[in-house]
Coordinates of C-alpha atoms in Angstrom, one line a residue:
Chain A
M1351 CA -67.9 -73.6 -46.9
L1352 CA -70.4 -75.3 -44.6
V1353 CA -70.0 -78.3 -46.7
V1354 CA -66.2 -78.4 -46.1
I1355 CA -66.7 -78.3 -42.2
V1356 CA -69.4 -80.8 -42.1
Y1357 CA -67.3 -83.1 -44.3
S1358 CA -64.4 -82.7 -42.2
F1359 CA -66.1 -84.8 -39.8
N1360 CA -67.0 -87.6 -42.3
P1361 CA -65.8 -90.9 -41.4
D1362 CA -65.5 -92.0 -45.0
S1363 CA -63.0 -91.3 -47.5
V1364 CA -65.5 -90.2 -50.3
N1365 CA -68.0 -87.3 -49.8
V1366 CA -71.2 -89.3 -49.9
F1367 CA -74.7 -88.0 -48.8
P1368 CA -75.9 -88.8 -46.3
M1369 CA -72.9 -89.0 -44.2
R1370 CA -72.6 -92.3 -42.2
G1371 CA -71.5 -90.8 -39.0
V1372 CA -69.1 -88.1 -37.4
S1373 CA -65.4 -88.9 -36.7
L1374 CA -62.3 -87.0 -36.2
R1375 CA -60.5 -89.4 -38.3
W1376 CA -59.3 -87.0 -41.0
Y1377 CA -58.1 -84.5 -38.2
R1378 CA -55.7 -87.4 -37.1
V1379 CA -54.7 -88.2 -40.6
M1380 CA -53.9 -84.5 -41.2
A1381 CA -52.0 -84.2 -37.9
E1382 CA -49.9 -86.9 -39.2
N1383 CA -49.3 -85.5 -42.7
A1384 CA -45.8 -84.0 -42.3
T1385 CA -46.0 -82.3 -45.6
L1386 CA -49.2 -80.5 -44.8
L1387 CA -47.8 -79.5 -41.3
Q1388 CA -44.6 -78.3 -43.1
A1389 CA -46.6 -76.1 -45.6
L1390 CA -48.5 -74.6 -42.7
K1391 CA -45.2 -73.7 -40.8
I1392 CA -43.9 -72.2 -44.0
S1393 CA -47.1 -70.3 -44.5
L1394 CA -47.1 -69.0 -41.0
G1395 CA -43.5 -67.9 -41.4
I1396 CA -44.1 -66.2 -44.7
A1397 CA -47.2 -64.3 -43.1
V1398 CA -45.3 -63.1 -40.1
G1399 CA -42.5 -61.9 -42.3
G1400 CA -44.5 -60.3 -45.0
T1401 CA -46.6 -58.5 -42.4
L1402 CA -43.5 -57.1 -40.8
I1403 CA -42.3 -55.9 -44.1
G1404 CA -45.7 -54.5 -44.9
L1405 CA -45.7 -52.6 -41.5
L1406 CA -42.1 -51.3 -41.5
L1407 CA -42.4 -49.9 -44.9
G1408 CA -46.2 -49.3 -45.3
V1409 CA -46.7 -47.1 -42.2
P1410 CA -43.8 -44.7 -42.9
G1411 CA -45.0 -44.6 -46.6
A1412 CA -48.4 -43.7 -45.4
L1413 CA -47.3 -41.0 -43.1
A1414 CA -45.2 -39.4 -45.9
L1415 CA -48.1 -39.5 -48.4
A1416 CA -50.7 -38.2 -45.9
R1417 CA -48.6 -35.3 -44.7
H1418 CA -46.1 -34.4 -47.2
D1419 CA -46.1 -33.1 -50.8
F1420 CA -43.2 -34.3 -52.7
I1421 CA -42.3 -34.6 -56.4
G1422 CA -43.6 -37.7 -57.7
K1423 CA -46.2 -38.2 -55.1
R1424 CA -49.0 -38.8 -57.6
I1425 CA -46.9 -41.4 -59.1
F1426 CA -46.1 -43.0 -55.8
E1427 CA -49.8 -43.3 -55.1
R1428 CA -50.4 -45.1 -58.4
I1429 CA -47.5 -47.5 -58.0
V1430 CA -48.6 -48.5 -54.5
L1431 CA -52.0 -49.5 -55.7
L1432 CA -50.5 -51.6 -58.6
P1433 CA -50.1 -54.9 -56.6
L1434 CA -53.7 -54.5 -55.7
T1435 CA -55.3 -53.7 -58.8
L1436 CA -53.3 -55.7 -61.4
P1437 CA -54.1 -59.4 -61.6
G1438 CA -51.9 -61.4 -59.3
I1439 CA -50.6 -63.6 -62.0
V1440 CA -49.1 -60.6 -63.9
T1441 CA -47.3 -59.6 -60.7
G1442 CA -46.2 -63.1 -60.2
V1443 CA -44.7 -63.6 -63.7
A1444 CA -43.2 -60.1 -63.5
M1445 CA -41.3 -60.9 -60.3
L1446 CA -40.6 -64.3 -61.7
S1447 CA -38.8 -62.7 -64.7
F1448 CA -37.0 -60.0 -62.7
F1449 CA -36.0 -61.5 -59.3
P1450 CA -33.4 -64.2 -60.7
L1451 CA -31.7 -61.2 -62.5
I1452 CA -31.0 -59.5 -59.2
G1453 CA -29.8 -62.7 -57.6
V1454 CA -33.0 -63.6 -56.0
P1455 CA -33.7 -67.3 -57.4
V1456 CA -37.2 -68.8 -57.0
S1457 CA -37.3 -69.6 -53.3
L1458 CA -38.9 -68.9 -49.9
T1459 CA -37.0 -65.6 -50.0
A1460 CA -38.6 -64.5 -53.3
V1461 CA -42.0 -65.4 -52.0
L1462 CA -41.4 -63.4 -48.8
I1463 CA -40.4 -60.3 -51.0
G1464 CA -43.4 -60.8 -53.2
H1465 CA -45.7 -61.0 -50.2
G1466 CA -44.0 -58.0 -48.5
T1467 CA -44.5 -56.1 -51.6
F1468 CA -48.4 -56.4 -51.8
L1469 CA -48.7 -56.2 -48.0
I1470 CA -46.9 -52.8 -48.1
A1471 CA -49.8 -51.7 -50.4
I1472 CA -52.3 -53.1 -47.8
T1473 CA -51.0 -51.5 -44.9
L1474 CA -50.2 -48.3 -46.6
T1475 CA -53.8 -47.8 -47.8
Q1476 CA -55.4 -48.8 -44.5
V1477 CA -53.1 -46.4 -42.6
Y1478 CA -53.3 -43.6 -45.1
A1479 CA -57.1 -43.7 -45.1
R1480 CA -57.0 -43.4 -41.2
L1481 CA -54.5 -40.5 -41.3
K1482 CA -56.7 -38.7 -43.7
R1483 CA -59.4 -38.7 -41.0
I1484 CA -57.2 -37.1 -38.5
D1485 CA -56.8 -33.4 -38.4
P1486 CA -53.4 -32.3 -39.2
S1487 CA -53.7 -29.4 -36.9
L1488 CA -53.1 -31.8 -34.0
E1489 CA -49.7 -32.5 -35.2
E1490 CA -48.9 -28.9 -35.9
A1491 CA -50.1 -28.0 -32.5
S1492 CA -47.8 -30.7 -31.0
A1493 CA -44.8 -29.1 -33.2
D1494 CA -45.8 -25.7 -32.2
L1495 CA -45.4 -26.7 -28.4
G1496 CA -41.9 -27.8 -29.1
A1497 CA -42.2 -31.5 -29.5
P1498 CA -39.7 -33.1 -31.9
P1499 CA -41.1 -35.1 -34.9
L1500 CA -40.6 -38.3 -33.0
T1501 CA -42.3 -37.3 -29.9
T1502 CA -45.3 -36.0 -32.0
F1503 CA -45.4 -39.1 -33.7
W1504 CA -45.2 -41.2 -30.6
R1505 CA -47.6 -39.1 -28.5
V1506 CA -49.9 -37.8 -31.0
V1507 CA -50.0 -39.7 -34.3
F1508 CA -49.3 -43.3 -33.2
P1509 CA -52.3 -43.5 -30.6
N1510 CA -54.6 -42.3 -33.4
I1511 CA -53.5 -44.9 -35.9
R1512 CA -52.7 -47.7 -33.6
T1513 CA -56.0 -49.6 -34.4
A1514 CA -55.6 -49.2 -38.0
I1515 CA -52.1 -50.6 -37.9
I1516 CA -53.2 -53.7 -35.8
G1517 CA -56.2 -54.1 -38.1
S1518 CA -53.9 -54.0 -41.3
A1519 CA -51.4 -56.3 -39.5
L1520 CA -54.2 -59.0 -39.0
L1521 CA -55.6 -58.4 -42.5
S1522 CA -52.1 -58.6 -44.1
F1523 CA -51.4 -61.9 -42.0
T1524 CA -54.7 -63.5 -43.4
L1525 CA -54.2 -62.5 -47.0
S1526 CA -50.7 -63.7 -46.9
L1527 CA -51.8 -67.2 -45.7
D1528 CA -54.3 -67.2 -48.5
E1529 CA -52.2 -65.8 -51.3
I1530 CA -51.7 -68.1 -54.4
P1531 CA -50.8 -66.4 -57.7
V1532 CA -47.6 -64.6 -56.7
T1533 CA -46.6 -67.6 -54.4
F1534 CA -47.1 -70.0 -57.3
F1535 CA -44.6 -68.4 -59.5
L1536 CA -41.9 -67.7 -57.0
I1537 CA -42.0 -70.8 -54.9
A1538 CA -39.3 -73.5 -55.4
G1539 CA -39.6 -76.7 -53.6
D1540 CA -41.4 -76.2 -50.4
N1541 CA -45.0 -75.2 -50.7
T1542 CA -47.1 -72.9 -48.7
L1543 CA -50.4 -74.1 -47.2
P1544 CA -52.8 -73.0 -50.2
I1545 CA -50.3 -74.2 -52.9
Q1546 CA -50.0 -77.6 -50.9
I1547 CA -53.9 -77.9 -50.8
W1548 CA -54.0 -77.1 -54.4
A1549 CA -51.4 -79.7 -55.2
M1550 CA -53.5 -82.2 -53.1
M1551 CA -56.7 -81.3 -54.7
R1552 CA -55.4 -81.8 -58.2
T1553 CA -54.5 -85.3 -57.6
G1554 CA -58.1 -86.0 -56.3
I1555 CA -60.3 -85.3 -53.4
S1556 CA -58.5 -86.0 -50.2
P1557 CA -60.6 -85.8 -47.0
E1558 CA -57.9 -84.4 -44.8
V1559 CA -58.1 -81.3 -46.8
N1560 CA -61.5 -80.9 -45.4
A1561 CA -59.9 -81.0 -41.9
I1562 CA -57.2 -78.4 -42.5
S1563 CA -59.6 -76.2 -44.5
T1564 CA -61.8 -76.1 -41.5
L1565 CA -58.7 -75.1 -39.3
V1566 CA -57.6 -72.4 -41.5
F1567 CA -61.4 -71.1 -41.9
V1568 CA -61.7 -71.0 -38.2
G1569 CA -58.4 -69.2 -37.8
S1570 CA -58.8 -66.7 -40.5
I1571 CA -62.3 -65.8 -39.4
S1572 CA -61.1 -65.2 -35.8
L1573 CA -58.3 -63.0 -37.1
I1574 CA -60.6 -61.0 -39.7
L1575 CA -63.4 -60.5 -36.9
L1576 CA -60.6 -59.3 -34.5
G1577 CA -59.4 -56.9 -37.2
T1578 CA -62.7 -55.6 -38.0
A1579 CA -63.6 -55.2 -34.4
L1580 CA -60.5 -53.4 -33.8
G1581 CA -61.0 -51.2 -36.9
G1582 CA -64.6 -50.4 -36.3
R1583 CA -64.1 -49.5 -32.6
D1584 CA -63.0 -46.0 -33.2
K1585 CA -65.0 -45.0 -36.2
E1586 CA -67.5 -43.4 -34.3
Chain B
M739 CA -43.5 -17.5 -24.8
G740 CA -44.8 -14.7 -27.3
T741 CA -41.8 -15.0 -29.4
A742 CA -41.8 -18.5 -29.8
S743 CA -45.1 -18.6 -31.7
A744 CA -43.8 -15.7 -34.0
D745 CA -41.2 -17.8 -35.8
R746 CA -43.1 -21.2 -35.6
A747 CA -43.6 -21.5 -39.4
T748 CA -40.0 -22.0 -40.4
P749 CA -37.8 -23.7 -37.8
E750 CA -40.0 -26.3 -36.7
R751 CA -41.3 -27.3 -40.2
A752 CA -37.8 -28.0 -41.6
P753 CA -37.0 -31.0 -39.7
R754 CA -40.5 -32.2 -40.0
R755 CA -40.1 -32.1 -43.8
R756 CA -36.9 -33.8 -43.7
A757 CA -38.2 -36.6 -41.5
L758 CA -40.9 -37.1 -44.0
Y759 CA -38.8 -37.4 -46.9
F760 CA -36.7 -39.8 -44.9
L761 CA -40.0 -41.8 -44.3
A762 CA -40.9 -41.8 -47.8
M763 CA -37.7 -43.2 -49.2
P764 CA -37.4 -46.9 -48.0
P765 CA -40.9 -47.9 -49.3
L766 CA -40.5 -45.9 -52.4
L767 CA -37.1 -47.8 -53.1
W768 CA -38.6 -51.2 -52.3
L769 CA -41.5 -50.5 -54.6
A770 CA -39.2 -49.3 -57.4
F771 CA -37.0 -52.1 -57.0
F772 CA -39.3 -55.0 -56.2
L773 CA -42.4 -53.8 -58.1
V774 CA -41.9 -51.4 -60.8
A775 CA -38.6 -53.1 -62.1
P776 CA -40.3 -56.4 -62.4
Y777 CA -43.1 -54.9 -64.6
L778 CA -40.4 -53.2 -66.8
A779 CA -38.5 -56.6 -67.0
L780 CA -41.8 -58.2 -68.1
L781 CA -42.3 -55.5 -70.8
G782 CA -38.5 -56.0 -71.9
Q783 CA -38.9 -59.7 -71.9
S784 CA -41.7 -59.5 -74.5
F785 CA -39.3 -58.2 -76.9
L786 CA -36.7 -60.8 -76.6
G787 CA -36.5 -64.1 -78.5
S788 CA -36.1 -67.7 -77.2
D789 CA -34.4 -70.7 -78.4
D790 CA -35.8 -74.0 -79.0
L791 CA -35.2 -74.9 -75.3
G792 CA -37.2 -72.1 -74.2
N793 CA -34.2 -70.2 -72.8
V794 CA -34.7 -66.5 -73.3
V795 CA -32.1 -65.0 -75.8
F796 CA -31.1 -61.3 -75.4
E797 CA -31.7 -60.2 -78.6
P798 CA -34.3 -57.7 -79.4
T799 CA -37.2 -58.8 -81.7
V800 CA -40.9 -58.3 -82.1
A801 CA -41.4 -62.0 -82.8
P802 CA -43.5 -62.7 -79.8
W803 CA -45.8 -60.0 -80.5
K804 CA -46.2 -61.3 -84.0
T805 CA -46.9 -64.8 -82.8
F806 CA -49.5 -63.5 -80.2
F807 CA -51.4 -61.7 -83.0
S808 CA -51.3 -64.3 -85.6
K809 CA -52.6 -67.1 -83.5
D810 CA -56.4 -67.7 -83.2
L811 CA -56.0 -69.4 -79.9
Y812 CA -54.8 -66.3 -78.0
R813 CA -57.4 -64.1 -79.4
D814 CA -60.2 -66.6 -79.0
T815 CA -59.2 -67.2 -75.4
L816 CA -59.0 -63.5 -74.6
G817 CA -62.6 -63.2 -76.0
Y818 CA -63.7 -66.3 -73.9
T819 CA -62.2 -64.9 -70.8
F820 CA -64.1 -61.6 -71.5
S821 CA -67.3 -63.4 -71.8
V822 CA -66.8 -65.4 -68.6
A823 CA -65.9 -62.3 -66.8
A824 CA -69.1 -60.5 -68.1
K825 CA -71.0 -63.3 -67.0
V826 CA -69.5 -63.4 -63.5
T827 CA -69.9 -59.8 -63.1
T828 CA -73.5 -60.0 -64.2
L829 CA -74.4 -62.8 -61.7
S830 CA -72.4 -61.2 -58.8
V831 CA -74.1 -57.9 -59.2
C832 CA -77.5 -59.7 -59.4
L833 CA -76.9 -61.4 -56.1
S834 CA -75.4 -58.4 -54.5
I835 CA -78.1 -55.9 -55.0
P836 CA -81.0 -57.8 -53.4
L837 CA -78.8 -59.1 -50.5
A838 CA -77.3 -55.6 -50.0
Y839 CA -80.6 -54.1 -50.2
F840 CA -82.1 -56.4 -47.7
I841 CA -79.2 -55.9 -45.2
A842 CA -79.2 -52.0 -45.8
F843 CA -82.9 -51.3 -45.6
K844 CA -84.8 -54.0 -44.3
M845 CA -82.8 -55.1 -41.2
Q846 CA -83.6 -53.2 -38.3
R847 CA -81.2 -54.7 -35.5
G848 CA -78.1 -56.8 -35.9
K849 CA -77.5 -55.2 -39.3
Q850 CA -73.7 -54.7 -38.7
L851 CA -73.4 -58.4 -37.2
L852 CA -75.4 -59.9 -40.2
Y853 CA -73.3 -57.9 -42.8
T854 CA -70.2 -59.2 -41.0
L855 CA -71.4 -62.9 -40.8
I856 CA -72.2 -62.8 -44.4
I857 CA -69.1 -61.0 -45.6
V858 CA -66.5 -62.7 -43.6
P859 CA -66.9 -66.2 -44.6
L860 CA -67.0 -65.0 -48.2
W861 CA -63.7 -63.6 -47.7
V862 CA -62.0 -66.7 -46.5
S863 CA -59.6 -68.8 -48.5
Y864 CA -59.9 -68.7 -52.1
I865 CA -58.7 -72.4 -52.3
V866 CA -61.0 -73.6 -49.8
R867 CA -64.0 -72.3 -51.6
A868 CA -63.0 -73.5 -54.8
Y869 CA -62.3 -76.9 -53.2
A870 CA -65.9 -76.9 -51.6
W871 CA -67.3 -76.7 -55.1
K872 CA -65.3 -79.5 -56.2
I873 CA -66.6 -81.4 -53.4
I874 CA -70.2 -80.5 -54.3
L875 CA -69.9 -81.0 -58.0
G876 CA -67.4 -83.8 -58.4
R877 CA -67.9 -87.3 -59.6
E878 CA -68.2 -88.6 -56.1
G879 CA -69.5 -85.5 -54.8
I880 CA -72.5 -84.4 -52.8
L881 CA -74.7 -83.7 -55.7
N882 CA -74.1 -86.8 -57.3
S883 CA -74.3 -89.0 -54.4
F884 CA -77.5 -87.0 -53.4
L885 CA -79.1 -87.7 -56.5
Q886 CA -78.3 -91.4 -56.2
W887 CA -79.5 -91.3 -52.7
A888 CA -82.8 -89.9 -53.8
H889 CA -82.9 -92.4 -56.9
F890 CA -82.8 -89.7 -59.4
T891 CA -80.0 -91.4 -61.1
S892 CA -78.4 -94.7 -60.8
A893 CA -75.0 -93.8 -61.9
P894 CA -72.9 -90.7 -61.1
V895 CA -73.3 -87.9 -63.5
D896 CA -70.0 -86.4 -64.8
A897 CA -71.7 -83.3 -66.3
F898 CA -71.3 -80.9 -63.0
L899 CA -67.6 -80.6 -62.5
Y900 CA -65.3 -79.3 -65.2
S901 CA -67.8 -77.3 -67.1
E902 CA -68.1 -73.6 -67.8
W903 CA -70.9 -73.4 -65.4
A904 CA -69.0 -75.0 -62.6
M905 CA -66.3 -72.4 -63.0
I906 CA -68.6 -69.6 -63.1
I907 CA -70.6 -70.8 -60.0
G908 CA -67.1 -71.0 -58.2
L909 CA -66.0 -67.6 -59.5
V910 CA -69.2 -66.0 -58.5
H911 CA -69.0 -67.4 -55.1
I912 CA -65.4 -66.3 -54.7
Y913 CA -65.9 -62.7 -56.1
T914 CA -69.3 -61.8 -54.9
P915 CA -67.9 -60.2 -51.6
F916 CA -65.9 -57.8 -53.7
V917 CA -69.4 -56.6 -55.2
L918 CA -71.4 -56.8 -52.1
M919 CA -69.1 -54.6 -50.0
P920 CA -69.2 -51.4 -52.2
V921 CA -72.8 -51.9 -53.1
Y922 CA -73.9 -52.3 -49.5
T923 CA -71.6 -49.2 -48.6
A924 CA -73.3 -47.2 -51.3
F925 CA -76.8 -48.3 -49.9
E926 CA -75.9 -47.3 -46.5
H927 CA -74.8 -43.8 -47.7
I928 CA -78.2 -43.0 -49.3
P929 CA -79.8 -40.5 -47.0
R930 CA -83.0 -42.1 -45.6
P931 CA -85.1 -38.9 -46.0
L932 CA -84.6 -39.1 -49.8
I933 CA -86.3 -42.4 -49.7
E934 CA -89.1 -41.2 -47.4
A935 CA -89.5 -38.3 -49.6
S936 CA -89.9 -40.4 -52.7
K937 CA -92.5 -42.6 -50.9
D938 CA -94.3 -39.5 -49.7
L939 CA -94.6 -38.2 -53.1
G940 CA -96.4 -41.6 -54.1
A941 CA -93.8 -43.5 -55.6
G942 CA -94.1 -47.3 -55.0
R943 CA -91.4 -49.5 -53.6
F944 CA -90.0 -50.3 -57.0
T945 CA -90.1 -46.8 -58.5
T946 CA -88.2 -45.6 -55.4
F947 CA -85.7 -48.2 -55.9
Y948 CA -85.3 -47.6 -59.8
R949 CA -85.5 -43.7 -59.5
V950 CA -83.7 -43.0 -56.2
V951 CA -81.8 -45.9 -54.8
L952 CA -80.2 -47.2 -58.0
P953 CA -79.0 -44.1 -59.5
L954 CA -77.4 -42.9 -56.1
S955 CA -75.6 -46.2 -55.5
F956 CA -74.5 -46.5 -59.2
P957 CA -70.9 -45.7 -58.4
G958 CA -70.7 -48.6 -55.8
I959 CA -72.3 -50.9 -58.3
I960 CA -69.8 -50.2 -60.9
A961 CA -67.0 -50.3 -58.6
G962 CA -68.1 -53.7 -57.4
A963 CA -68.7 -54.8 -61.0
T964 CA -65.1 -53.6 -62.0
F965 CA -63.7 -55.7 -59.0
A966 CA -65.7 -58.9 -60.1
F967 CA -64.7 -58.3 -63.8
V968 CA -61.0 -57.5 -63.2
L969 CA -60.4 -60.3 -60.7
T970 CA -62.2 -62.9 -63.0
L971 CA -59.8 -61.8 -65.8
G972 CA -56.9 -62.7 -63.8
D973 CA -58.0 -65.9 -62.3
F974 CA -56.1 -69.0 -63.1
L975 CA -57.1 -71.5 -60.5
A976 CA -60.9 -71.8 -61.0
P977 CA -60.6 -72.6 -64.6
V978 CA -58.1 -75.3 -63.8
L979 CA -60.1 -76.8 -60.8
L980 CA -63.6 -76.3 -61.9
G981 CA -63.6 -75.5 -65.4
G982 CA -61.4 -78.5 -66.7
T983 CA -59.3 -78.4 -69.9
D984 CA -61.9 -77.1 -72.3
N985 CA -62.3 -74.0 -70.4
M986 CA -59.0 -72.2 -70.4
M987 CA -58.7 -68.5 -69.6
I988 CA -56.2 -66.0 -70.7
S989 CA -54.3 -66.4 -67.3
N990 CA -54.0 -70.1 -67.9
I991 CA -52.1 -69.4 -71.1
V992 CA -49.7 -67.2 -69.2
Q993 CA -49.3 -69.9 -66.5
N994 CA -48.5 -72.5 -69.4
L995 CA -46.1 -70.2 -71.2
F996 CA -44.1 -69.6 -68.0
G997 CA -44.4 -73.2 -67.0
T998 CA -44.8 -76.3 -69.3
S999 CA -44.4 -74.6 -72.6
N1000 CA -41.7 -72.4 -71.4
D1001 CA -41.8 -69.5 -73.8
R1002 CA -41.4 -66.6 -71.5
P1003 CA -41.1 -63.7 -74.0
L1004 CA -44.6 -64.9 -75.4
G1005 CA -45.9 -65.3 -72.0
S1006 CA -44.7 -61.8 -71.3
V1007 CA -46.5 -60.5 -74.3
V1008 CA -49.8 -62.0 -72.8
G1009 CA -48.9 -60.7 -69.4
I1010 CA -48.5 -57.2 -70.7
I1011 CA -51.7 -57.4 -72.7
M1012 CA -53.6 -58.4 -69.6
L1013 CA -52.0 -55.5 -67.8
V1014 CA -53.0 -53.0 -70.5
V1015 CA -56.6 -54.5 -70.6
V1016 CA -56.9 -54.1 -66.8
V1017 CA -55.5 -50.7 -66.5
L1018 CA -57.9 -49.7 -69.4
V1019 CA -60.9 -51.1 -67.7
L1020 CA -59.9 -49.4 -64.4
E1021 CA -59.6 -46.1 -66.2
M1022 CA -62.8 -46.4 -68.0
T1023 CA -64.6 -47.1 -64.6
A1024 CA -62.5 -44.5 -62.9
R1025 CA -64.1 -41.9 -65.3
T1026 CA -67.5 -43.3 -64.3
E1027 CA -66.8 -43.3 -60.6
K1028 CA -64.2 -40.6 -60.0
S1029 CA -63.0 -41.6 -56.4
F1030 CA -62.4 -45.3 -57.6
A1031 CA -58.7 -45.2 -58.1
S1032 CA -58.0 -43.1 -55.1
L1033 CA -56.1 -44.5 -52.1
E1034 CA -59.3 -44.6 -50.1
S1035 CA -60.9 -47.0 -52.3
G1036 CA -58.2 -49.4 -51.7
R1037 CA -59.7 -50.0 -48.3
G1038 CA -62.6 -52.0 -49.9
R1039 CA -60.1 -54.0 -51.9
F1040 CA -57.8 -55.7 -49.5
G1041 CA -55.5 -57.1 -52.1
G1042 CA -57.8 -59.3 -53.7
A1043 CA -56.3 -59.0 -57.1
R1044 CA -55.7 -62.7 -57.8

């Protein structure tokens, strides 16, 4: 990784050792590469959308799983873990085989649904793990004192799982930015950033990839550190 | 006030139950529709035929399954994938144990910080890490220009990139964090008095490690090894980027069958076989380490299933 960062400041177009100086040349080339910027934009859009889907469906799912016994709960638990445990390529080709049948052709919409699906799993497992550590009697106490479910959620449950939600959102966002196998099979014309980088890599080494990689690296590290900081804060 | 608590069990619980049902429905439906149905479609598709153009023909047949089992290529590739996965797993475990051991037992201060510093970069971007190895090992790469600069060779050596070892190095680099995390967690959870007791009873450092630390952290090591193994099984990028054309793995076959060769039923067969293999591996290790498949263990996993 260090290599990539160092060489992103390399003035030459080949990665020679030792380097002949330091330059921001490839950052400029990168900033002028419209395809790359477009890919970054698409990636960010998918990541935001996917994270939202993950939160909107994952958090309620976690609440239901953690506090309620219902028929098929065991199956639900197993299903949720599928996108995390099965190889991405299998999920990718499965979605590729099915989505067109229900009127979702390969497109950014398909990619968004694909990302949303595995991000539900991420959010759900994270929030579920937190809920397991909270004493359910807190909620019962709230209900006993006459609070309607929504009030209980808002005043008692939510403050306790807030950091888990933020943490899983940051994590989801980062994972979506880096996701390849599912995206690879569902994407049509426009590429997400990793797919675009991959395409550029296959045609040979292109130094602006060093530059964009460095930026992505710094960005994801900040998000993950923020996420772990928030997640770790209330562990004690 | 007294009467309110007397009948609390029934009236307040009922709306809560209904609310929870209501909460479970949307994610359940989403997953059924966008996850389970696709897997079923894949299974169904493996029993369909295809015409010469590669279009799927809706006519039930077991031909794709027969094709898979009659061709050496598929069996050999599956075997090769297992051997690569075994090598990657072994190397990742061998790297993780001393590293985790050092952080967990030898560090006095800044333990959490060092752990984060090690683990976080390892998390970052699959594609960038594969790319870094391409830069290092490539024909015009750093290793080659270093060797020339130091006058070890006069011409670039082609042997580094596009070899099995390039692929394995890349995969080990990419998947070691998935091993390091559970191993480190396992080490951290070993009660320190046990180690002191072992030393008090006269055991040396290595005896303590083999007789106390290792057995107690076994579930964590197994969990990590499983991650590395399963993730390598499903990888199709590192073989292309670092392994070259001679080192195809089973996922590359799936990728080709759904892409250039365009035989989706056969591709589905391979996909289903991968799915079954992975589920079997996970079941086997779940027996070794019972909590493995539980929701909590998903925490350490963060969707790395690529």
